[in-house]
């Protein structure tokens, strides 16, 4: 039956892709999905209040990702870190998810930042905040991901401050970490990270940190939405340091790679695409690059739609698709972020995801889309 979307009528599909879980680890690439949090829809909270999280639904979604053989990147940007989820909430999320990972044998890496700092901070205060979070993540048994810090961006006077801060922190790490460069399209407060708004100069500083501490760095995550720059950085990495693509615009080609290397993955888009992404990488494991591209290339239109500017609001589309897919019973987000995208934007996301066969129960997704349209005063 046709559904009337804001941009016109659409005939939903009735048969989803057959993407049964397979907990076997992926072989040719290491793949993390940055996972969203599920809000408690009945919590009486106001904007600015601490997040009220539905822990059962949040952990169930992580078990869903692990069941397909994916790793979980926890307490990252996709979990609304700094956009509704404060450090206290992130710390609880890390503890609970790391314990769940241990219980089910899932792979997990967790974000280390400085978001317990609520105002202007000195460089020693930034280092201390990083150290506090690093200690918690390591105590939980998860792999640390050193995230870009708003506080460091505000306190640093130039590249030397970044080099000193990261050298100090890496000396504290007991195991190799993932180093994360998040671009200003995801967080405007990170403009000029690594001490320069000139990306070539910033890249040189970033690579200098890696070159001086290769034994403490498992890999890097580059989230600049610039495939050419990522490939350039990837080719300059020391041996043994991986590149985890964070490019939600160009991930199929970066993961497939070329004759000089490839990227692993740590992606927010692999929250809604998890089962399909895992299936595609298993095809890549057999050496079938074209088969991998045939599956994953058609998903880029959806990803580019979800991550279009203002890119930082992509989380709204991610949670919306989780609701349509039946992973949660509501479309409520911490911080009220469900209001950050328009009805036409969400309707297009529904159509693109449905065309891909992403919804395990297309009928449920259709009925929920109709309900959302009715709440907005339309839909037939």
mmCIF file of C-alpha atoms in Angstrom:
data_model
loop_
_atom_site.group_PDB
_atom_site.id
_atom_site.type_symbol
_atom_site.label_atom_id
_atom_site.label_comp_id
_atom_site.label_asym_id
_atom_site.label_seq_id
_atom_site.Cartn_x
_atom_site.Cartn_y
_atom_site.Cartn_z
ATOM 1 C CA UNK A 1 0.000 0.000 0.000
ATOM 2 C CA UNK A 2 1.353 3.423 -0.960
ATOM 3 C CA UNK A 3 2.428 5.797 1.795
ATOM 4 C CA UNK A 4 2.230 9.523 1.147
ATOM 5 C CA UNK A 5 5.544 11.072 2.173
ATOM 6 C CA UNK A 6 6.202 14.828 2.147
ATOM 7 C CA UNK A 7 8.071 14.543 -1.159
ATOM 8 C CA UNK A 8 5.494 12.264 -2.803
ATOM 9 C CA UNK A 9 3.995 8.761 -2.734
ATOM 10 C CA UNK A 10 6.170 5.743 -1.970
ATOM 11 C CA UNK A 11 5.456 2.029 -2.267
ATOM 12 C CA UNK A 12 7.236 0.304 0.675
ATOM 13 C CA UNK A 13 8.965 -2.985 0.104
ATOM 14 C CA UNK A 14 7.587 -6.037 1.857
ATOM 15 C CA UNK A 15 10.635 -8.325 2.013
ATOM 16 C CA UNK A 16 13.791 -7.331 3.915
ATOM 17 C CA UNK A 17 17.323 -8.441 3.181
ATOM 18 C CA UNK A 18 18.226 -11.775 4.747
ATOM 19 C CA UNK A 19 20.896 -10.681 7.210
ATOM 20 C CA UNK A 20 20.966 -13.303 9.931
ATOM 21 C CA UNK A 21 23.409 -12.749 12.812
ATOM 22 C CA UNK A 22 26.769 -14.446 12.672
ATOM 23 C CA UNK A 23 28.921 -13.847 15.696
ATOM 24 C CA UNK A 24 32.107 -15.005 13.976
ATOM 25 C CA UNK A 25 34.653 -12.173 13.864
ATOM 26 C CA UNK A 26 35.370 -10.426 10.593
ATOM 27 C CA UNK A 27 38.699 -11.489 9.121
ATOM 28 C CA UNK A 28 40.076 -8.988 6.613
ATOM 29 C CA UNK A 29 39.066 -5.756 8.360
ATOM 30 C CA UNK A 30 38.543 -4.639 11.946
ATOM 31 C CA UNK A 31 35.143 -2.963 12.042
ATOM 32 C CA UNK A 32 33.618 -0.943 14.868
ATOM 33 C CA UNK A 33 30.143 0.520 14.900
ATOM 34 C CA UNK A 34 29.836 3.698 16.944
ATOM 35 C CA UNK A 35 26.576 3.031 18.787
ATOM 36 C CA UNK A 36 23.764 5.358 19.879
ATOM 37 C CA UNK A 37 22.151 5.490 23.309
ATOM 38 C CA UNK A 38 18.446 4.891 23.925
ATOM 39 C CA UNK A 39 16.717 7.528 26.035
ATOM 40 C CA UNK A 40 14.129 6.817 28.720
ATOM 41 C CA UNK A 41 11.000 8.308 27.100
ATOM 42 C CA UNK A 42 9.097 8.583 30.403
ATOM 43 C CA UNK A 43 11.782 10.470 32.318
ATOM 44 C CA UNK A 44 10.719 13.936 33.479
ATOM 45 C CA UNK A 45 13.762 15.830 32.259
ATOM 46 C CA UNK A 46 14.254 19.321 30.896
ATOM 47 C CA UNK A 47 16.842 20.576 28.382
ATOM 48 C CA UNK A 48 20.202 20.685 30.073
ATOM 49 C CA UNK A 49 19.327 18.021 32.670
ATOM 50 C CA UNK A 50 21.502 14.901 32.940
ATOM 51 C CA UNK A 51 20.532 12.273 30.384
ATOM 52 C CA UNK A 52 17.970 9.657 31.365
ATOM 53 C CA UNK A 53 19.042 6.447 29.617
ATOM 54 C CA UNK A 54 17.063 3.254 29.035
ATOM 55 C CA UNK A 55 19.903 0.922 29.952
ATOM 56 C CA UNK A 56 18.164 -2.307 28.947
ATOM 57 C CA UNK A 57 17.430 -1.079 25.412
ATOM 58 C CA UNK A 58 20.845 0.539 25.090
ATOM 59 C CA UNK A 59 22.678 -2.667 25.985
ATOM 60 C CA UNK A 60 20.336 -4.765 23.843
ATOM 61 C CA UNK A 61 21.367 -2.717 20.817
ATOM 62 C CA UNK A 62 25.013 -3.405 21.545
ATOM 63 C CA UNK A 63 24.273 -7.132 21.745
ATOM 64 C CA UNK A 64 22.631 -6.784 18.323
ATOM 65 C CA UNK A 65 25.857 -5.343 16.886
ATOM 66 C CA UNK A 66 28.050 -7.965 18.544
ATOM 67 C CA UNK A 67 25.778 -10.735 17.237
ATOM 68 C CA UNK A 68 26.829 -9.745 13.709
ATOM 69 C CA UNK A 69 30.527 -9.855 14.565
ATOM 70 C CA UNK A 70 31.010 -6.087 14.782
ATOM 71 C CA UNK A 71 32.956 -4.290 17.455
ATOM 72 C CA UNK A 72 31.280 -1.503 19.419
ATOM 73 C CA UNK A 73 32.838 1.936 19.698
ATOM 74 C CA UNK A 74 31.282 3.202 22.906
ATOM 75 C CA UNK A 75 30.653 6.654 24.368
ATOM 76 C CA UNK A 76 31.621 8.388 21.132
ATOM 77 C CA UNK A 77 30.007 11.175 19.139
ATOM 78 C CA UNK A 78 27.216 8.841 17.984
ATOM 79 C CA UNK A 79 26.233 8.298 21.645
ATOM 80 C CA UNK A 80 25.606 12.069 21.842
ATOM 81 C CA UNK A 81 28.785 12.637 23.825
ATOM 82 C CA UNK A 82 28.748 16.369 24.495
ATOM 83 C CA UNK A 83 25.307 16.696 22.858
ATOM 84 C CA UNK A 84 23.055 15.414 25.622
ATOM 85 C CA UNK A 85 25.262 12.821 27.324
ATOM 86 C CA UNK A 86 27.577 14.316 29.957
ATOM 87 C CA UNK A 87 30.651 12.692 31.472
ATOM 88 C CA UNK A 88 28.729 11.113 34.352
ATOM 89 C CA UNK A 89 26.374 9.467 31.864
ATOM 90 C CA UNK A 90 29.244 8.465 29.590
ATOM 91 C CA UNK A 91 31.145 6.923 32.501
ATOM 92 C CA UNK A 92 28.129 4.814 33.435
ATOM 93 C CA UNK A 93 27.687 3.826 29.789
ATOM 94 C CA UNK A 94 31.314 2.727 29.576
ATOM 95 C CA UNK A 95 31.080 0.636 32.749
ATOM 96 C CA UNK A 96 27.861 -1.079 31.721
ATOM 97 C CA UNK A 97 28.829 -1.699 28.088
ATOM 98 C CA UNK A 98 32.303 -2.972 28.961
ATOM 99 C CA UNK A 99 30.785 -5.427 31.457
ATOM 100 C CA UNK A 100 28.267 -6.561 28.828
ATOM 101 C CA UNK A 101 31.045 -7.001 26.268
ATOM 102 C CA UNK A 102 32.958 -9.189 28.698
ATOM 103 C CA UNK A 103 29.835 -11.264 29.369
ATOM 104 C CA UNK A 104 29.103 -11.979 25.704
ATOM 105 C CA UNK A 105 32.650 -11.935 24.295
ATOM 106 C CA UNK A 106 32.148 -8.775 22.262
ATOM 107 C CA UNK A 107 34.871 -6.373 21.201
ATOM 108 C CA UNK A 108 34.634 -2.856 22.646
ATOM 109 C CA UNK A 109 36.589 0.375 22.529
ATOM 110 C CA UNK A 110 35.536 3.460 24.505
ATOM 111 C CA UNK A 111 35.975 7.172 24.105
ATOM 112 C CA UNK A 112 38.368 9.084 26.360
ATOM 113 C CA UNK A 113 37.847 12.831 26.464
ATOM 114 C CA UNK A 114 37.754 15.826 28.781
ATOM 115 C CA UNK A 115 34.037 16.574 28.975
ATOM 116 C CA UNK A 116 33.976 16.626 32.771
ATOM 117 C CA UNK A 117 35.468 20.120 32.382
ATOM 118 C CA UNK A 118 32.569 22.577 32.289
ATOM 119 C CA UNK A 119 34.381 25.846 31.693
ATOM 120 C CA UNK A 120 37.716 27.297 30.561
ATOM 121 C CA UNK A 121 40.591 25.029 31.618
ATOM 122 C CA UNK A 122 44.357 25.188 31.790
ATOM 123 C CA UNK A 123 46.522 22.677 29.965
ATOM 124 C CA UNK A 124 47.346 20.819 33.226
ATOM 125 C CA UNK A 125 43.610 20.582 33.955
ATOM 126 C CA UNK A 126 43.001 19.188 30.456
ATOM 127 C CA UNK A 127 45.704 16.562 30.965
ATOM 128 C CA UNK A 128 44.243 15.587 34.340
ATOM 129 C CA UNK A 129 40.757 15.223 32.847
ATOM 130 C CA UNK A 130 42.084 13.000 30.067
ATOM 131 C CA UNK A 131 43.962 10.892 32.628
ATOM 132 C CA UNK A 132 40.835 10.401 34.750
ATOM 133 C CA UNK A 133 38.863 9.113 31.780
ATOM 134 C CA UNK A 134 41.718 6.973 30.479
ATOM 135 C CA UNK A 135 41.983 5.273 33.873
ATOM 136 C CA UNK A 136 38.256 4.489 33.909
ATOM 137 C CA UNK A 137 38.285 3.014 30.402
ATOM 138 C CA UNK A 138 41.353 0.889 31.107
ATOM 139 C CA UNK A 139 39.881 -0.317 34.424
ATOM 140 C CA UNK A 140 36.722 -1.373 32.543
ATOM 141 C CA UNK A 141 38.790 -3.613 30.275
ATOM 142 C CA UNK A 142 37.947 -1.682 27.084
ATOM 143 C CA UNK A 143 40.373 -0.338 24.520
ATOM 144 C CA UNK A 144 40.742 3.467 24.822
ATOM 145 C CA UNK A 145 39.950 5.846 21.989
ATOM 146 C CA UNK A 146 41.597 9.210 22.629
ATOM 147 C CA UNK A 147 38.998 11.648 21.340
ATOM 148 C CA UNK A 148 39.604 15.224 20.275
ATOM 149 C CA UNK A 149 38.985 17.621 23.175
ATOM 150 C CA UNK A 150 37.064 20.886 23.048
ATOM 151 C CA UNK A 151 38.910 21.981 26.177
ATOM 152 C CA UNK A 152 42.301 21.281 24.608
ATOM 153 C CA UNK A 153 41.285 23.142 21.450
ATOM 154 C CA UNK A 154 40.379 26.166 23.596
ATOM 155 C CA UNK A 155 43.471 26.024 25.826
ATOM 156 C CA UNK A 156 46.190 25.225 23.272
ATOM 157 C CA UNK A 157 48.218 28.057 21.769
ATOM 158 C CA UNK A 158 49.735 26.021 18.960
ATOM 159 C CA UNK A 159 51.036 22.641 17.779
ATOM 160 C CA UNK A 160 53.533 22.273 20.634
ATOM 161 C CA UNK A 161 50.737 22.222 23.206
ATOM 162 C CA UNK A 162 49.085 19.340 21.354
ATOM 163 C CA UNK A 163 52.353 17.441 21.042
ATOM 164 C CA UNK A 164 53.051 17.828 24.754
ATOM 165 C CA UNK A 165 49.497 16.932 25.853
ATOM 166 C CA UNK A 166 49.295 13.787 23.740
ATOM 167 C CA UNK A 167 52.836 12.678 24.613
ATOM 168 C CA UNK A 168 51.972 12.990 28.299
ATOM 169 C CA UNK A 169 48.751 11.022 27.858
ATOM 170 C CA UNK A 170 50.247 8.289 25.708
ATOM 171 C CA UNK A 171 52.913 7.699 28.334
ATOM 172 C CA UNK A 172 50.085 6.944 30.783
ATOM 173 C CA UNK A 173 48.392 4.399 28.499
ATOM 174 C CA UNK A 174 49.093 0.793 29.422
ATOM 175 C CA UNK A 175 47.922 -0.613 26.061
ATOM 176 C CA UNK A 176 47.875 0.779 22.501
ATOM 177 C CA UNK A 177 45.065 3.263 21.901
ATOM 178 C CA UNK A 178 43.113 4.556 18.932
ATOM 179 C CA UNK A 179 43.846 8.218 18.223
ATOM 180 C CA UNK A 180 40.815 10.139 16.936
ATOM 181 C CA UNK A 181 40.766 13.279 14.806
ATOM 182 C CA UNK A 182 37.195 14.586 14.630
ATOM 183 C CA UNK A 183 36.707 17.428 12.160
ATOM 184 C CA UNK A 184 34.750 20.660 12.751
ATOM 185 C CA UNK A 185 31.887 19.462 10.558
ATOM 186 C CA UNK A 186 31.084 17.072 13.433
ATOM 187 C CA UNK A 187 31.903 19.582 16.192
ATOM 188 C CA UNK A 188 32.552 23.262 15.355
ATOM 189 C CA UNK A 189 34.426 23.687 18.658
ATOM 190 C CA UNK A 190 37.211 21.507 17.219
ATOM 191 C CA UNK A 191 38.089 23.910 14.400
ATOM 192 C CA UNK A 192 41.846 24.386 14.264
ATOM 193 C CA UNK A 193 42.629 21.141 16.078
ATOM 194 C CA UNK A 194 46.296 20.150 16.161
ATOM 195 C CA UNK A 195 47.145 23.840 16.307
ATOM 196 C CA UNK A 196 46.175 25.064 12.854
ATOM 197 C CA UNK A 197 43.184 25.644 10.585
ATOM 198 C CA UNK A 198 45.508 24.719 7.710
ATOM 199 C CA UNK A 199 44.766 21.015 7.280
ATOM 200 C CA UNK A 200 48.199 20.282 5.826
ATOM 201 C CA UNK A 201 49.886 21.782 8.890
ATOM 202 C CA UNK A 202 47.419 20.052 11.225
ATOM 203 C CA UNK A 203 48.068 16.730 9.473
ATOM 204 C CA UNK A 204 51.820 17.122 9.985
ATOM 205 C CA UNK A 205 51.321 17.646 13.724
ATOM 206 C CA UNK A 206 48.938 14.691 13.947
ATOM 207 C CA UNK A 207 51.432 12.449 12.171
ATOM 208 C CA UNK A 208 54.264 13.696 14.384
ATOM 209 C CA UNK A 209 52.387 12.505 17.472
ATOM 210 C CA UNK A 210 52.039 9.077 15.851
ATOM 211 C CA UNK A 211 55.642 8.901 14.655
ATOM 212 C CA UNK A 212 56.937 9.678 18.147
ATOM 213 C CA UNK A 213 54.746 7.041 19.865
ATOM 214 C CA UNK A 214 54.011 4.215 17.370
ATOM 215 C CA UNK A 215 54.184 1.532 20.075
ATOM 216 C CA UNK A 216 51.355 3.223 21.998
ATOM 217 C CA UNK A 217 49.009 3.659 19.019
ATOM 218 C CA UNK A 218 46.981 0.752 17.637
ATOM 219 C CA UNK A 219 45.452 2.964 15.011
ATOM 220 C CA UNK A 220 43.950 6.290 14.081
ATOM 221 C CA UNK A 221 40.388 7.282 13.265
ATOM 222 C CA UNK A 222 40.108 10.081 10.745
ATOM 223 C CA UNK A 223 36.726 11.851 10.565
ATOM 224 C CA UNK A 224 37.234 14.666 8.069
ATOM 225 C CA UNK A 225 34.907 13.497 5.248
ATOM 226 C CA UNK A 226 37.851 13.853 2.850
ATOM 227 C CA UNK A 227 38.818 10.557 1.215
ATOM 228 C CA UNK A 228 41.908 11.928 -0.512
ATOM 229 C CA UNK A 229 43.312 13.289 2.734
ATOM 230 C CA UNK A 230 42.600 10.040 4.576
ATOM 231 C CA UNK A 231 44.439 8.023 1.935
ATOM 232 C CA UNK A 232 47.353 10.450 2.155
ATOM 233 C CA UNK A 233 47.510 10.086 5.940
ATOM 234 C CA UNK A 234 47.117 6.301 5.684
ATOM 235 C CA UNK A 235 50.116 6.038 3.408
ATOM 236 C CA UNK A 236 52.289 7.999 5.856
ATOM 237 C CA UNK A 237 51.538 5.867 8.919
ATOM 238 C CA UNK A 238 54.314 3.855 10.563
ATOM 239 C CA UNK A 239 54.158 0.101 10.051
ATOM 240 C CA UNK A 240 51.700 -1.574 12.375
ATOM 241 C CA UNK A 241 49.525 1.523 12.933
ATOM 242 C CA UNK A 242 46.084 1.029 11.415
ATOM 243 C CA UNK A 243 43.814 3.572 9.805
ATOM 244 C CA UNK A 244 40.164 3.312 10.872
ATOM 245 C CA UNK A 245 38.038 5.287 8.470
ATOM 246 C CA UNK A 246 35.550 7.650 10.032
ATOM 247 C CA UNK A 247 34.459 8.967 6.629
ATOM 248 C CA UNK A 248 30.706 8.448 6.411
ATOM 249 C CA UNK A 249 30.705 9.788 2.832
ATOM 250 C CA UNK A 250 33.350 7.566 1.227
ATOM 251 C CA UNK A 251 33.657 4.446 3.370
ATOM 252 C CA UNK A 252 33.200 1.717 0.697
ATOM 253 C CA UNK A 253 36.189 2.812 -1.362
ATOM 254 C CA UNK A 254 38.343 3.461 1.721
ATOM 255 C CA UNK A 255 37.610 0.064 3.269
ATOM 256 C CA UNK A 256 38.095 -1.709 -0.071
ATOM 257 C CA UNK A 257 41.429 0.083 -0.447
ATOM 258 C CA UNK A 258 43.913 0.001 -3.297
ATOM 259 C CA UNK A 259 47.207 -1.656 -4.155
ATOM 260 C CA UNK A 260 48.924 0.406 -1.437
ATOM 261 C CA UNK A 261 46.638 -0.380 1.484
ATOM 262 C CA UNK A 262 43.175 -0.035 2.952
ATOM 263 C CA UNK A 263 41.292 1.379 5.916
ATOM 264 C CA UNK A 264 39.612 -0.517 8.703
ATOM 265 C CA UNK A 265 36.405 1.103 9.976
ATOM 266 C CA UNK A 266 34.991 2.941 12.979
ATOM 267 C CA UNK A 267 31.798 4.510 11.715
ATOM 268 C CA UNK A 268 28.577 6.028 12.975
ATOM 269 C CA UNK A 269 26.757 4.938 9.827
ATOM 270 C CA UNK A 270 27.458 1.325 10.806
ATOM 271 C CA UNK A 271 24.927 1.792 13.624
ATOM 272 C CA UNK A 272 21.959 1.532 11.203
ATOM 273 C CA UNK A 273 23.962 -0.407 8.590
ATOM 274 C CA UNK A 274 25.501 -2.914 11.023
ATOM 275 C CA UNK A 275 24.115 -6.211 9.664
ATOM 276 C CA UNK A 276 24.582 -5.197 6.019
ATOM 277 C CA UNK A 277 28.078 -3.855 6.678
ATOM 278 C CA UNK A 278 29.106 -7.082 8.412
ATOM 279 C CA UNK A 279 27.732 -9.152 5.527
ATOM 280 C CA UNK A 280 29.626 -7.006 3.017
ATOM 281 C CA UNK A 281 32.918 -7.359 4.895
ATOM 282 C CA UNK A 282 32.472 -11.122 5.041
ATOM 283 C CA UNK A 283 32.246 -11.066 1.256
ATOM 284 C CA UNK A 284 35.418 -8.964 1.222
ATOM 285 C CA UNK A 285 37.027 -11.593 3.458
ATOM 286 C CA UNK A 286 36.758 -14.019 0.518
ATOM 287 C CA UNK A 287 38.666 -11.608 -1.714
ATOM 288 C CA UNK A 288 35.560 -10.505 -3.624
ATOM 289 C CA UNK A 289 36.104 -6.735 -3.695
ATOM 290 C CA UNK A 290 33.446 -6.150 -6.345
ATOM 291 C CA UNK A 291 30.865 -8.095 -4.367
ATOM 292 C CA UNK A 292 31.700 -5.966 -1.328
ATOM 293 C CA UNK A 293 31.290 -2.756 -3.338
ATOM 294 C CA UNK A 294 28.062 -3.985 -4.925
ATOM 295 C CA UNK A 295 26.543 -4.345 -1.461
ATOM 296 C CA UNK A 296 27.961 -1.275 0.235
ATOM 297 C CA UNK A 297 28.062 1.350 -2.536
ATOM 298 C CA UNK A 298 24.244 1.703 -2.669
ATOM 299 C CA UNK A 299 24.209 2.605 1.039
ATOM 300 C CA UNK A 300 26.224 5.795 0.501
ATOM 301 C CA UNK A 301 23.182 7.805 -0.593
ATOM 302 C CA UNK A 302 21.514 7.113 2.755
ATOM 303 C CA UNK A 303 24.695 7.884 4.678
ATOM 304 C CA UNK A 304 25.285 11.171 2.883
ATOM 305 C CA UNK A 305 21.684 12.104 3.575
ATOM 306 C CA UNK A 306 21.959 11.368 7.302
ATOM 307 C CA UNK A 307 25.298 13.163 7.586
ATOM 308 C CA UNK A 308 24.457 16.219 5.505
ATOM 309 C CA UNK A 309 25.125 19.621 7.067
ATOM 310 C CA UNK A 310 24.758 20.408 9.902
ATOM 311 C CA UNK A 311 26.561 17.067 10.131
ATOM 312 C CA UNK A 312 26.563 16.897 13.933
ATOM 313 C CA UNK A 313 22.812 16.224 13.861
ATOM 314 C CA UNK A 314 23.239 12.904 12.056
ATOM 315 C CA UNK A 315 22.469 11.197 15.380
ATOM 316 C CA UNK A 316 18.802 12.103 14.946
ATOM 317 C CA UNK A 317 18.542 10.045 11.770
ATOM 318 C CA UNK A 318 20.473 7.163 13.315
ATOM 319 C CA UNK A 319 18.077 6.897 16.271
ATOM 320 C CA UNK A 320 15.062 7.378 13.993
ATOM 321 C CA UNK A 321 16.115 4.376 11.906
ATOM 322 C CA UNK A 322 16.703 2.314 15.051
ATOM 323 C CA UNK A 323 13.107 3.046 16.065
ATOM 324 C CA UNK A 324 11.749 2.112 12.640
ATOM 325 C CA UNK A 325 13.825 -1.088 12.697
ATOM 326 C CA UNK A 326 12.294 -2.147 16.021
ATOM 327 C CA UNK A 327 15.418 -1.800 18.166
ATOM 328 C CA UNK A 328 13.559 0.573 20.502
ATOM 329 C CA UNK A 329 9.929 1.382 21.194
ATOM 330 C CA UNK A 330 10.052 5.156 20.734
ATOM 331 C CA UNK A 331 11.714 8.029 18.905
ATOM 332 C CA UNK A 332 12.915 10.033 21.892
ATOM 333 C CA UNK A 333 16.526 11.155 22.333
ATOM 334 C CA UNK A 334 18.537 12.469 25.238
ATOM 335 C CA UNK A 335 18.597 16.240 25.169
ATOM 336 C CA UNK A 336 15.464 16.302 23.002
ATOM 337 C CA UNK A 337 17.599 15.855 19.886
ATOM 338 C CA UNK A 338 14.753 14.114 18.041
ATOM 339 C CA UNK A 339 13.702 17.633 17.024
ATOM 340 C CA UNK A 340 16.991 18.363 15.230
ATOM 341 C CA UNK A 341 15.893 17.124 11.794
ATOM 342 C CA UNK A 342 12.802 17.986 9.785
ATOM 343 C CA UNK A 343 9.963 15.644 8.859
ATOM 344 C CA UNK A 344 10.967 15.711 5.154
ATOM 345 C CA UNK A 345 14.533 14.757 6.138
ATOM 346 C CA UNK A 346 13.310 11.831 8.224
ATOM 347 C CA UNK A 347 10.862 10.705 5.544
ATOM 348 C CA UNK A 348 13.649 10.569 2.972
ATOM 349 C CA UNK A 349 15.785 8.583 5.413
ATOM 350 C CA UNK A 350 12.919 6.105 5.804
ATOM 351 C CA UNK A 351 12.536 5.682 2.047
ATOM 352 C CA UNK A 352 16.258 5.252 1.406
ATOM 353 C CA UNK A 353 16.638 2.714 4.227
ATOM 354 C CA UNK A 354 13.542 0.800 3.128
ATOM 355 C CA UNK A 355 14.766 0.616 -0.476
ATOM 356 C CA UNK A 356 17.976 -0.963 0.853
ATOM 357 C CA UNK A 357 15.980 -3.596 2.769
ATOM 358 C CA UNK A 358 17.443 -2.540 6.123
ATOM 359 C CA UNK A 359 14.285 -2.956 8.182
ATOM 360 C CA UNK A 360 13.885 -6.492 9.596
ATOM 361 C CA UNK A 361 10.115 -5.929 9.618
ATOM 362 C CA UNK A 362 9.145 -3.563 6.773
ATOM 363 C CA UNK A 363 5.543 -3.536 7.952
ATOM 364 C CA UNK A 364 6.531 -2.293 11.404
ATOM 365 C CA UNK A 365 8.714 0.419 9.862
ATOM 366 C CA UNK A 366 5.853 1.513 7.609
ATOM 367 C CA UNK A 367 3.353 1.669 10.476
ATOM 368 C CA UNK A 368 5.741 3.717 12.581
ATOM 369 C CA UNK A 369 6.422 6.071 9.699
ATOM 370 C CA UNK A 370 2.675 6.524 9.230
ATOM 371 C CA UNK A 371 2.305 7.264 12.951
ATOM 372 C CA UNK A 372 5.003 9.944 12.764
ATOM 373 C CA UNK A 373 3.321 11.497 9.734
ATOM 374 C CA UNK A 374 -0.017 11.516 11.580
ATOM 375 C CA UNK A 375 1.528 13.258 14.593
ATOM 376 C CA UNK A 376 2.706 15.958 12.193
ATOM 377 C CA UNK A 377 -0.780 16.307 10.781
ATOM 378 C CA UNK A 378 -0.418 14.362 7.562
ATOM 379 C CA UNK A 379 0.091 10.906 6.119
ATOM 380 C CA UNK A 380 -2.316 8.560 4.434
#
